[in-house]
Coordinates of C-alpha atoms and ligand atoms in Angstrom, one line a residue:
Chain A
M1 CA -38.0 49.1 -55.0
T2 CA -34.4 50.1 -54.5
L3 CA -35.5 52.6 -52.0
N4 CA -37.3 49.9 -50.1
L5 CA -34.1 47.8 -50.2
A6 CA -32.1 50.7 -48.9
I7 CA -34.5 51.1 -45.9
L8 CA -34.3 47.5 -45.1
F9 CA -30.6 47.4 -45.4
V10 CA -30.2 50.3 -43.0
S11 CA -32.7 48.8 -40.6
A12 CA -30.7 45.5 -40.7
V13 CA -27.5 47.2 -40.0
L14 CA -28.9 49.2 -37.1
V15 CA -30.3 46.0 -35.5
A16 CA -26.9 44.2 -36.0
G17 CA -25.2 46.4 -33.4
V18 CA -27.4 45.0 -30.6
Y19 CA -27.2 41.4 -31.9
A20 CA -23.5 41.6 -31.8
T21 CA -23.4 42.7 -28.2
M22 CA -25.6 40.0 -27.0
S23 CA -23.8 37.3 -29.2
Y24 CA -20.4 38.5 -27.9
G25 CA -21.6 37.8 -24.3
L26 CA -22.6 34.2 -25.2
A27 CA -19.3 33.6 -27.2
L28 CA -17.2 35.1 -24.3
I29 CA -18.5 32.6 -21.8
F30 CA -18.3 29.6 -24.1
G31 CA -14.9 30.6 -25.3
V32 CA -13.4 30.8 -21.8
M33 CA -15.3 28.2 -19.9
K34 CA -16.8 25.9 -22.7
V35 CA -20.1 26.4 -20.9
I36 CA -23.3 27.0 -22.9
N37 CA -25.0 29.7 -20.9
L38 CA -28.7 29.0 -21.3
S39 CA -29.5 31.7 -18.7
H40 CA -28.3 34.2 -21.4
A41 CA -31.9 34.5 -22.3
G42 CA -33.0 35.3 -18.8
A43 CA -30.4 37.9 -18.4
I44 CA -31.6 39.7 -21.6
M45 CA -35.2 39.6 -20.4
L46 CA -34.2 40.8 -16.9
G47 CA -32.0 43.5 -18.5
A48 CA -35.3 44.7 -20.3
Y49 CA -37.3 44.8 -16.9
V50 CA -34.5 46.5 -15.0
A51 CA -34.2 49.2 -17.8
Y52 CA -38.1 49.4 -17.4
V53 CA -38.1 50.1 -13.7
L54 CA -35.3 52.6 -14.1
I55 CA -36.5 54.4 -17.0
V56 CA -40.4 54.3 -16.5
G57 CA -40.4 54.1 -12.8
L58 CA -37.5 56.1 -11.7
K59 CA -37.5 58.5 -14.8
M60 CA -33.9 57.9 -15.6
N61 CA -32.3 58.9 -18.9
P62 CA -32.8 55.6 -21.1
F63 CA -29.1 55.5 -22.2
I64 CA -27.8 56.1 -18.7
A65 CA -29.9 53.4 -17.5
A66 CA -28.9 50.9 -20.3
V67 CA -25.2 51.8 -20.5
V68 CA -24.2 52.9 -17.0
V69 CA -26.5 51.3 -14.5
V70 CA -27.5 48.0 -16.0
P71 CA -24.1 46.5 -17.0
P72 CA -22.5 46.7 -13.5
L73 CA -25.5 45.3 -12.0
F74 CA -25.5 42.3 -14.4
F75 CA -21.8 41.8 -14.0
L76 CA -22.5 41.2 -10.4
L77 CA -25.4 38.9 -11.2
G78 CA -23.2 37.1 -13.5
I79 CA -20.5 36.5 -10.9
L80 CA -23.2 35.2 -8.5
L81 CA -24.5 32.8 -11.0
E82 CA -21.0 31.5 -11.8
R83 CA -20.2 31.1 -8.1
V84 CA -23.5 29.4 -7.2
F85 CA -24.6 27.3 -10.3
V86 CA -21.6 26.9 -12.5
R87 CA -18.4 26.5 -10.4
P88 CA -19.8 23.5 -8.3
V89 CA -20.4 21.5 -11.5
R90 CA -17.4 22.5 -13.5
K91 CA -15.8 19.1 -13.2
A92 CA -19.0 17.3 -14.0
P93 CA -20.0 16.4 -17.7
P94 CA -21.1 19.5 -19.6
I95 CA -24.8 18.5 -19.4
A96 CA -24.9 19.5 -15.7
S97 CA -24.2 23.1 -16.3
L98 CA -26.3 23.2 -19.3
L99 CA -29.4 22.0 -17.4
L100 CA -28.6 24.1 -14.3
L101 CA -28.5 27.2 -16.4
F102 CA -31.7 26.2 -18.2
G103 CA -33.2 26.0 -14.6
V104 CA -31.9 29.5 -13.9
W105 CA -33.6 30.8 -16.9
L106 CA -36.9 29.3 -15.9
M107 CA -36.5 30.7 -12.5
M108 CA -35.7 34.2 -13.8
Q109 CA -38.8 34.0 -16.0
N110 CA -41.0 33.0 -13.0
I111 CA -39.6 35.7 -10.9
A112 CA -40.4 38.2 -13.7
Y113 CA -43.9 36.8 -13.9
I114 CA -44.4 37.3 -10.0
I115 CA -42.9 40.8 -10.1
W116 CA -44.2 42.3 -13.4
T117 CA -46.9 39.8 -14.4
G118 CA -47.2 38.6 -18.1
E119 CA -48.5 41.8 -19.3
V120 CA -46.6 43.1 -22.5
R121 CA -44.5 46.1 -21.6
T122 CA -43.0 49.0 -23.7
I123 CA -40.6 51.8 -23.0
T124 CA -41.5 55.1 -24.6
T125 CA -38.8 57.6 -24.6
P126 CA -38.4 61.0 -25.9
Y127 CA -36.4 59.6 -28.9
T128 CA -38.8 56.8 -29.7
M129 CA -40.6 58.6 -32.4
M130 CA -37.7 61.1 -33.5
R131 CA -36.4 60.3 -36.9
F132 CA -34.4 62.2 -39.6
N133 CA -33.9 61.6 -43.3
L134 CA -30.6 60.3 -44.7
G135 CA -31.2 61.0 -48.4
A136 CA -34.5 59.5 -48.9
V137 CA -34.1 56.9 -46.1
P138 CA -35.6 57.8 -42.8
I139 CA -33.6 56.8 -39.7
N140 CA -35.0 56.4 -36.4
V141 CA -32.9 58.3 -33.8
N142 CA -33.5 55.8 -31.1
R143 CA -32.5 52.8 -33.3
L144 CA -29.3 54.7 -34.4
A145 CA -28.3 55.4 -30.8
V146 CA -28.9 51.8 -29.8
F147 CA -26.8 50.8 -32.8
L148 CA -24.0 53.3 -31.8
V149 CA -24.0 52.0 -28.2
G150 CA -23.6 48.4 -29.5
V151 CA -20.8 49.3 -31.7
F152 CA -18.9 51.4 -29.2
T153 CA -19.3 48.7 -26.5
L154 CA -17.7 46.1 -28.9
L155 CA -14.8 48.6 -29.7
A156 CA -14.3 49.1 -26.1
L157 CA -14.2 45.4 -25.2
H158 CA -11.8 44.9 -28.1
Q159 CA -9.4 47.4 -26.7
F160 CA -9.8 45.7 -23.2
M161 CA -9.1 42.3 -24.6
T162 CA -6.1 43.3 -26.6
R163 CA -4.4 45.9 -24.5
T164 CA -4.9 44.9 -20.7
Y165 CA -3.3 42.1 -18.9
L166 CA -6.7 40.9 -17.7
G167 CA -8.0 40.9 -21.2
K168 CA -5.2 39.0 -22.6
A169 CA -5.4 36.5 -19.7
I170 CA -9.1 36.0 -20.7
R171 CA -8.0 35.2 -24.3
A172 CA -5.3 33.0 -23.1
T173 CA -7.7 30.9 -21.0
A174 CA -10.0 30.6 -23.9
Q175 CA -7.1 29.4 -26.2
D176 CA -5.7 27.0 -23.6
S177 CA -6.7 27.0 -20.0
A178 CA -4.1 24.5 -18.8
A179 CA -1.4 26.6 -20.3
A180 CA -3.0 29.7 -18.7
K181 CA -2.9 27.9 -15.3
L182 CA 0.8 27.0 -15.9
A183 CA 1.6 30.8 -16.6
G184 CA 0.2 31.6 -13.1
I185 CA -3.2 32.8 -14.3
N186 CA -6.0 32.2 -11.7
T187 CA -8.4 30.6 -14.1
D188 CA -11.1 30.5 -11.6
Q189 CA -11.2 34.2 -11.3
I190 CA -11.0 34.5 -15.1
D191 CA -14.2 32.3 -15.3
M192 CA -16.0 34.5 -12.9
V193 CA -14.9 37.7 -14.8
A194 CA -15.9 36.0 -18.2
F195 CA -19.2 35.0 -16.9
G196 CA -19.8 38.3 -15.4
L197 CA -18.9 40.3 -18.5
G198 CA -21.0 38.0 -20.6
T199 CA -24.0 38.5 -18.3
A200 CA -23.3 42.2 -18.3
L201 CA -23.5 42.3 -22.2
A202 CA -26.7 40.2 -22.2
G203 CA -28.3 42.6 -19.7
M204 CA -27.3 45.7 -21.6
A205 CA -28.4 44.1 -24.8
G206 CA -31.8 43.3 -23.2
A207 CA -32.1 46.9 -22.0
L208 CA -31.2 48.4 -25.2
T209 CA -33.6 46.1 -27.1
A210 CA -36.4 47.1 -24.7
L211 CA -35.9 50.7 -26.0
I212 CA -37.1 49.4 -29.4
Y213 CA -39.3 46.5 -28.9
A214 CA -42.1 45.4 -26.5
F215 CA -41.3 42.6 -24.1
D216 CA -42.7 40.2 -21.6
P217 CA -41.3 37.4 -19.4
N218 CA -40.8 35.2 -22.4
F219 CA -38.7 38.0 -24.1
G220 CA -35.1 36.6 -24.5
G221 CA -35.6 33.2 -25.9
S222 CA -35.6 34.2 -29.5
Y223 CA -32.6 36.5 -28.9
M224 CA -30.7 33.6 -27.4
L225 CA -31.4 31.6 -30.5
K226 CA -30.3 34.5 -32.7
S227 CA -27.0 34.7 -30.5
F228 CA -26.4 30.9 -31.0
C229 CA -26.8 31.4 -34.7
I230 CA -24.4 34.3 -34.9
V231 CA -21.8 32.5 -32.7
V232 CA -22.0 29.6 -34.9
L233 CA -21.6 31.8 -38.0
G234 CA -18.8 34.0 -36.5
G235 CA -17.0 31.5 -34.3
V236 CA -16.3 32.2 -30.6
E237 CA -13.1 34.0 -30.9
S238 CA -13.1 36.7 -33.3
F239 CA -14.8 40.2 -33.0
L240 CA -15.0 40.4 -36.8
G241 CA -16.7 37.0 -36.9
V242 CA -19.3 38.0 -34.4
A243 CA -19.8 41.4 -36.1
L244 CA -20.2 39.7 -39.6
G245 CA -22.4 37.0 -38.2
S246 CA -24.7 39.7 -36.7
L247 CA -24.9 41.6 -40.1
I248 CA -25.7 38.4 -42.0
L249 CA -28.5 37.4 -39.6
A250 CA -29.9 40.9 -39.4
L251 CA -29.8 41.1 -43.2
A252 CA -31.4 37.6 -43.6
E253 CA -34.2 38.3 -41.3
T254 CA -35.0 41.8 -42.6
L255 CA -35.0 40.7 -46.3
S256 CA -37.0 37.8 -45.5
V257 CA -40.0 40.0 -44.8
L258 CA -40.1 40.4 -48.6
W259 CA -41.2 36.7 -48.9
I260 CA -42.5 35.6 -45.5
R261 CA -44.6 37.0 -42.7
A262 CA -42.9 39.2 -40.2
G263 CA -44.0 36.9 -37.3
L264 CA -41.9 34.0 -38.9
Q265 CA -38.6 35.9 -38.5
D266 CA -37.4 33.7 -35.7
F267 CA -37.7 30.9 -38.3
V268 CA -35.0 32.5 -40.3
S269 CA -32.4 32.4 -37.6
F270 CA -33.3 28.7 -36.8
V271 CA -32.9 27.8 -40.5
I272 CA -29.6 29.6 -40.7
L273 CA -28.4 27.9 -37.5
V274 CA -29.2 24.5 -38.9
L275 CA -27.7 25.1 -42.2
A276 CA -24.6 26.6 -40.6
L277 CA -24.1 23.7 -38.4
L278 CA -24.5 21.3 -41.3
V279 CA -22.4 23.2 -43.8
M280 CA -19.8 24.9 -41.9
P281 CA -19.6 23.7 -38.2
G282 CA -16.4 26.0 -37.7
G283 CA -18.3 29.1 -38.7
L284 CA -17.3 31.8 -41.1
P285 CA -13.6 31.8 -39.9
E286 CA -13.2 28.1 -40.9
L287 CA -14.8 28.8 -44.2
F288 CA -12.4 31.6 -44.8
Q289 CA -9.4 29.5 -43.8
R290 CA -10.6 26.6 -46.1
R291 CA -10.9 28.9 -49.1
F292 CA -7.6 30.5 -48.3
A293 CA -6.0 27.2 -48.0
V294 CA -7.3 26.0 -51.3
R295 CA -6.1 29.2 -53.1
Q296 CA -2.7 28.6 -51.5
R297 CA -2.3 25.2 -53.1
Chain B
M1 CA 14.8 22.4 -2.9
L2 CA 12.1 20.2 -4.2
E3 CA 10.9 17.1 -2.2
V4 CA 8.5 14.7 -3.6
E5 CA 7.6 12.0 -1.2
N6 CA 5.6 8.9 -1.8
I7 CA 3.0 10.3 -4.1
N8 CA 0.2 8.3 -5.4
V9 CA -1.8 9.8 -8.3
F10 CA -4.9 8.3 -9.9
Y11 CA -7.0 9.1 -13.1
G12 CA -10.4 8.0 -11.8
E13 CA -9.8 4.5 -10.8
A14 CA -6.5 3.9 -12.6
Q15 CA -3.4 4.6 -10.7
A16 CA -0.8 6.4 -12.7
L17 CA 1.8 6.9 -10.0
S18 CA 2.8 4.6 -7.0
D19 CA 4.8 5.9 -4.2
V20 CA 7.0 8.2 -6.3
S21 CA 9.7 10.0 -4.4
F22 CA 12.7 12.1 -5.7
Q23 CA 14.5 15.2 -4.8
V24 CA 16.0 18.2 -6.9
G25 CA 18.8 20.2 -5.1
E26 CA 19.2 23.9 -5.6
G27 CA 21.1 24.6 -8.9
E28 CA 21.0 21.0 -10.1
I29 CA 19.8 19.6 -13.4
V30 CA 17.9 16.5 -12.6
T31 CA 16.2 14.4 -15.1
L32 CA 13.3 12.0 -15.0
V33 CA 13.4 9.6 -17.9
G34 CA 11.0 6.8 -19.0
S35 CA 9.2 5.5 -22.1
N36 CA 5.7 6.3 -23.3
G37 CA 3.1 6.1 -20.7
A38 CA 5.5 5.8 -17.8
G39 CA 4.0 8.6 -15.9
K40 CA 6.5 11.5 -16.5
T41 CA 3.9 14.1 -17.5
T42 CA 1.8 12.9 -14.6
V43 CA 4.5 13.8 -12.2
L44 CA 5.2 17.1 -13.6
N45 CA 1.4 18.0 -13.6
T46 CA 1.1 16.8 -10.1
I47 CA 3.9 19.2 -9.1
S48 CA 2.3 22.0 -10.9
G49 CA -0.9 21.5 -9.2
L50 CA -3.0 20.5 -12.2
L51 CA -3.4 17.0 -10.5
T52 CA -3.8 16.3 -6.8
P53 CA -2.1 13.3 -5.3
K54 CA -4.2 11.0 -3.2
S55 CA -1.4 10.6 -0.7
G56 CA 2.2 11.7 -0.3
S57 CA 3.5 15.2 -0.3
I58 CA 5.4 17.7 -2.2
H59 CA 7.5 20.4 -0.7
L60 CA 9.5 23.4 -2.1
N61 CA 12.0 24.7 0.4
G62 CA 9.8 23.5 3.1
V63 CA 6.6 24.9 1.8
R64 CA 3.9 22.4 0.9
L65 CA 2.9 22.6 -2.7
D66 CA 0.3 19.8 -3.1
R67 CA -3.3 21.0 -2.7
L68 CA -2.3 24.6 -3.6
P69 CA -3.9 25.9 -6.8
A70 CA -1.8 25.9 -9.9
H71 CA -1.3 29.7 -10.1
R72 CA 0.0 29.8 -6.5
I73 CA 2.6 27.2 -7.3
V74 CA 3.8 29.3 -10.2
E75 CA 3.9 32.2 -7.9
L76 CA 6.2 30.3 -5.7
G77 CA 8.7 29.9 -8.4
V78 CA 7.9 26.5 -10.0
V79 CA 7.2 26.7 -13.7
Q80 CA 6.5 24.0 -16.2
I81 CA 7.0 24.1 -19.9
P82 CA 4.4 21.6 -20.8
E83 CA 4.7 18.7 -23.4
G84 CA 3.8 19.8 -26.8
R85 CA 4.5 23.5 -26.2
R86 CA 1.0 24.7 -25.5
L87 CA 1.4 28.0 -26.7
W88 CA -1.7 30.5 -27.3
P89 CA -1.7 30.0 -31.2
N90 CA -3.9 33.1 -31.9
M91 CA -1.6 35.4 -29.9
T92 CA 1.6 37.0 -31.1
V93 CA 5.0 35.9 -29.8
L94 CA 5.2 39.2 -27.8
E95 CA 1.7 38.6 -26.2
N96 CA 2.8 34.9 -25.4
L97 CA 5.8 36.3 -23.5
E98 CA 4.0 39.1 -21.8
L99 CA 1.5 36.6 -20.4
G100 CA 4.5 34.5 -19.3
A101 CA 5.1 37.3 -17.0
Y102 CA 1.6 37.4 -15.6
I103 CA 2.4 36.9 -12.0
R104 CA 3.2 40.1 -9.9
Q105 CA 6.8 39.7 -9.2
A106 CA 7.5 38.7 -12.9
R107 CA 5.6 41.6 -14.2
A108 CA 7.9 44.0 -12.4
A109 CA 10.9 42.4 -14.1
R110 CA 9.3 42.0 -17.5
K111 CA 11.5 44.4 -19.5
E112 CA 14.7 42.8 -18.2
S113 CA 13.3 39.3 -18.6
L114 CA 12.5 40.1 -22.2
R115 CA 15.9 41.3 -22.9
W116 CA 17.3 38.2 -21.4
V117 CA 15.1 35.8 -23.5
F118 CA 15.8 37.8 -26.7
Q119 CA 19.4 37.3 -26.0
L120 CA 18.9 33.6 -25.5
F121 CA 16.8 33.3 -28.7
P122 CA 17.4 36.1 -31.1
R123 CA 15.0 34.5 -33.5
L124 CA 12.0 35.3 -31.4
E125 CA 12.8 39.0 -31.5
E126 CA 12.7 39.0 -35.1
R127 CA 9.3 37.4 -35.0
K128 CA 7.9 39.5 -32.1
Y129 CA 4.6 40.2 -34.0
Q130 CA 4.1 37.0 -35.6
L131 CA 1.2 34.7 -34.4
A132 CA 2.6 31.9 -32.3
G133 CA 0.6 29.3 -34.1
T134 CA 2.5 30.1 -37.4
L135 CA 6.0 29.6 -36.0
S136 CA 8.0 26.5 -37.0
G137 CA 8.3 23.6 -34.5
G138 CA 11.8 24.7 -33.4
E139 CA 10.7 28.3 -33.0
Q140 CA 7.6 27.2 -31.0
Q141 CA 9.8 25.2 -28.5
M142 CA 12.0 28.2 -28.1
L143 CA 9.0 30.4 -27.5
A144 CA 7.6 27.9 -24.9
I145 CA 10.9 27.9 -23.1
A146 CA 11.1 31.7 -23.2
R147 CA 7.6 32.1 -22.0
G148 CA 8.5 29.9 -19.0
L149 CA 11.5 32.1 -18.3
L150 CA 9.3 35.2 -18.2
A151 CA 7.9 33.9 -15.0
R152 CA 11.2 34.2 -13.3
P153 CA 11.4 30.5 -12.2
K154 CA 13.5 29.1 -9.4
L155 CA 12.7 25.7 -10.6
L156 CA 12.2 25.2 -14.3
M157 CA 10.4 21.9 -15.3
L158 CA 10.6 20.9 -19.0
D159 CA 8.4 18.1 -20.4
E160 CA 10.2 16.5 -23.4
P161 CA 11.6 19.7 -24.9
S162 CA 13.2 17.5 -27.8
L163 CA 9.9 16.1 -29.1
G164 CA 9.6 16.5 -32.6
L165 CA 12.7 18.6 -33.4
A166 CA 15.5 17.8 -35.8
P167 CA 18.7 16.6 -34.3
F168 CA 20.7 19.8 -34.6
L169 CA 17.8 21.6 -32.9
V170 CA 17.6 19.2 -30.1
R171 CA 21.3 19.8 -29.3
E172 CA 20.6 23.6 -29.5
V173 CA 17.7 23.2 -27.0
F174 CA 19.8 21.1 -24.7
E175 CA 22.6 23.7 -24.8
T176 CA 20.2 26.4 -23.9
I177 CA 18.9 24.4 -21.0
Q178 CA 22.5 24.1 -19.6
E179 CA 22.9 27.8 -20.2
I180 CA 19.7 28.6 -18.3
N181 CA 20.9 26.5 -15.4
R182 CA 24.3 28.2 -15.4
Q183 CA 22.5 31.5 -14.9
G184 CA 21.1 30.0 -11.6
V185 CA 17.9 28.2 -12.5
T186 CA 17.3 24.8 -11.2
I187 CA 16.1 22.3 -13.9
L188 CA 13.9 19.3 -13.7
L189 CA 14.0 17.7 -17.2
V190 CA 11.7 15.1 -18.3
E191 CA 12.9 13.2 -21.4
Q192 CA 12.6 10.1 -23.6
N193 CA 15.9 11.1 -25.2
V194 CA 17.6 9.3 -22.4
H195 CA 21.1 9.5 -23.9
L196 CA 21.1 13.4 -24.1
A197 CA 19.1 14.0 -20.9
L198 CA 21.5 11.8 -18.7
G199 CA 24.5 13.5 -20.5
I200 CA 23.6 16.9 -19.1
A201 CA 22.0 15.9 -15.8
R202 CA 23.8 15.8 -12.5
R203 CA 21.3 13.2 -11.3
G204 CA 18.5 11.1 -12.8
Y205 CA 15.6 8.9 -12.0
V206 CA 14.1 6.1 -14.2
L207 CA 10.3 5.8 -14.1
E208 CA 8.7 2.7 -15.3
T209 CA 4.7 2.1 -15.2
G210 CA 4.4 4.8 -12.4
R211 CA 7.4 3.8 -10.2
I212 CA 10.8 4.9 -9.7
V213 CA 13.0 1.8 -10.5
L214 CA 16.4 3.3 -10.6
S215 CA 18.2 6.5 -9.5
G216 CA 21.8 7.7 -9.5
S217 CA 24.1 10.3 -11.1
G218 CA 24.0 10.8 -14.8
R219 CA 27.1 8.9 -15.4
E220 CA 26.1 6.0 -13.3
L221 CA 22.7 5.6 -15.1
L222 CA 24.4 5.8 -18.4
E223 CA 26.6 2.9 -17.5
N224 CA 23.8 0.9 -15.8
P225 CA 23.1 -2.3 -17.8
H226 CA 19.4 -2.1 -17.5
V227 CA 19.4 1.5 -18.7
Q228 CA 21.7 0.5 -21.6
K229 CA 19.5 -2.3 -22.6
A230 CA 16.1 -0.8 -22.2
Y231 CA 16.7 2.8 -23.2
L232 CA 19.9 3.1 -25.1
G233 CA 19.6 0.2 -27.4
L234 CA 23.0 -1.1 -26.5
Ligands
ATP1 N1 -6.1 12.4 -18.6 C1 -5.8 11.1 -18.4 N2 -6.9 10.3 -18.0 C2 -6.7 8.9 -17.8 N3 -5.5 8.3 -17.9 C3 -4.4 9.2 -18.3 C4 -4.7 10.6 -18.6 N4 -3.3 11.2 -18.7 C5 -2.4 10.0 -18.7 N5 -3.1 8.9 -18.4 C6 -2.4 7.5 -18.2 O1 -1.5 7.7 -17.1 C7 -0.2 7.0 -17.6 C8 0.9 7.8 -17.5 O2 0.7 9.0 -18.5 P1 1.7 10.1 -18.7 O3 1.1 11.1 -19.8 O4 2.1 10.8 -17.4 O5 3.0 9.4 -19.5 P2 4.4 10.0 -20.0 O6 5.4 9.2 -19.2 O7 4.4 11.5 -19.9 O8 4.3 9.5 -21.5 P3 4.8 10.2 -22.8 O9 6.2 10.0 -22.8 O10 4.1 9.4 -23.8 O11 4.4 11.5 -22.8 C9 -0.5 6.4 -19.0 O12 -0.9 5.1 -18.8 C10 -1.7 7.2 -19.4 O13 -2.6 6.4 -20.3
MG2 MG1 4.3 12.8 -21.3

């Protein structure tokens, strides 16, 4: 039993890395632009297919495809989406961008159906079946690599956001965009970069996930739900929050297989999302602050 | 230096400014006073490019500002310190200052500017690594001013810098504004603290419900019966 728990725990941690990558993309766009990017799911799904083309079609190394090729492509896609679909409706009520981006997701799905049909695809790599034992816990090399890539991406982003002028300008725009404008920051440009980065993270997360799970054009929707859940848990502004949120969700999902059917895992993220919204609308950071405030008094 | 000519500004259907005109000369301290809702912030936000006038024009040394995006106006040397400080609360004092020097020409002079503002506000240097959101009200106002100075303004516009400060701090802030002016920065000061503002300003304008109703030297306005009755409680 303890061994089983250890195995579940390790698999939860490994999956949390990629969860964090995709949630951070969603959080970044919301934080900076206050736009809920429903095309996030589409970018995750397209990331999986582009990885498929590169790895299965062009025989590229899976991690070069997911880490080196996919992110820049999706950064450009994000910029294009921002310019064409988001910027024209920035001054309109939020529902406009929400619906437009929902439309973009549907378009992406249909394009995927046309190009790749609805057939379920998998990417098998030399690492897919490789595993080693950590004590008595078997660890899949592929999943470990995906986890490490996710963690390194977040660390690199953290450095970017705290050390560079552009990163700081992105944070400033998220915290107070009018003040950012008054400091001479071109917030239109920042919006574009944020949407590009967010989409690049979604694409990369999709490509990484495709190295582990099978996918079809509907792939992405449940991951977007998970991302929402993590962002609500972790707040939009803190790396630590996103990382913790990812871990909590991954643990809850993984442990839930002890009680419910694996097919119902999405239900877990939905329940957590609803509970979190009801009980702590400000997410974990607010919860910590509240407890801290109480203790201070 | 700054020429505002007959600007009309609307929020949706509601007109907030009607034919507002005024000038600020190089090296002056000019104040714009008025009570709550008169339109003072609207004037500054229009100059800064956060709002666009429906008609009229704004020029800085002959360059037309209205319809330029906000960041271009900062690059031209017109910097606003907004009402309520508007710091980035989850960033340190130093990060707030560094981002104040975001525009290219300011970035080059950053080291020197930092020395300058730490000299003006030694308290900020002591608190360099503290999060801006955790500063006291007075310290926040100092940081807001310092952040504006990091952009190396030619024209510095302050929106109610005395708001919410204890009287001795208000005097300190006003002294600093005069000191900044002596160092060559032109000042446009928006205030509800009419007595103090007219006291340090070379010239002033009185704004009421979106219109300029009076103008003159600081002294003239202080002695004006309407100003005394409506704003000074005399
Ligand atoms: N975003 C907005 N939308 C609609 N009306 C606004 C908006 N901002 C200001 N107003 C209105 O425009 C008028 C002028 O407001 P403004 O903020 O410029 O006044 P103010 O002189 O700065 O006042 P205060 O001293 O209280 O800051 C007010 O009637 C206000 O209600
Ligand atoms: Mg105001």
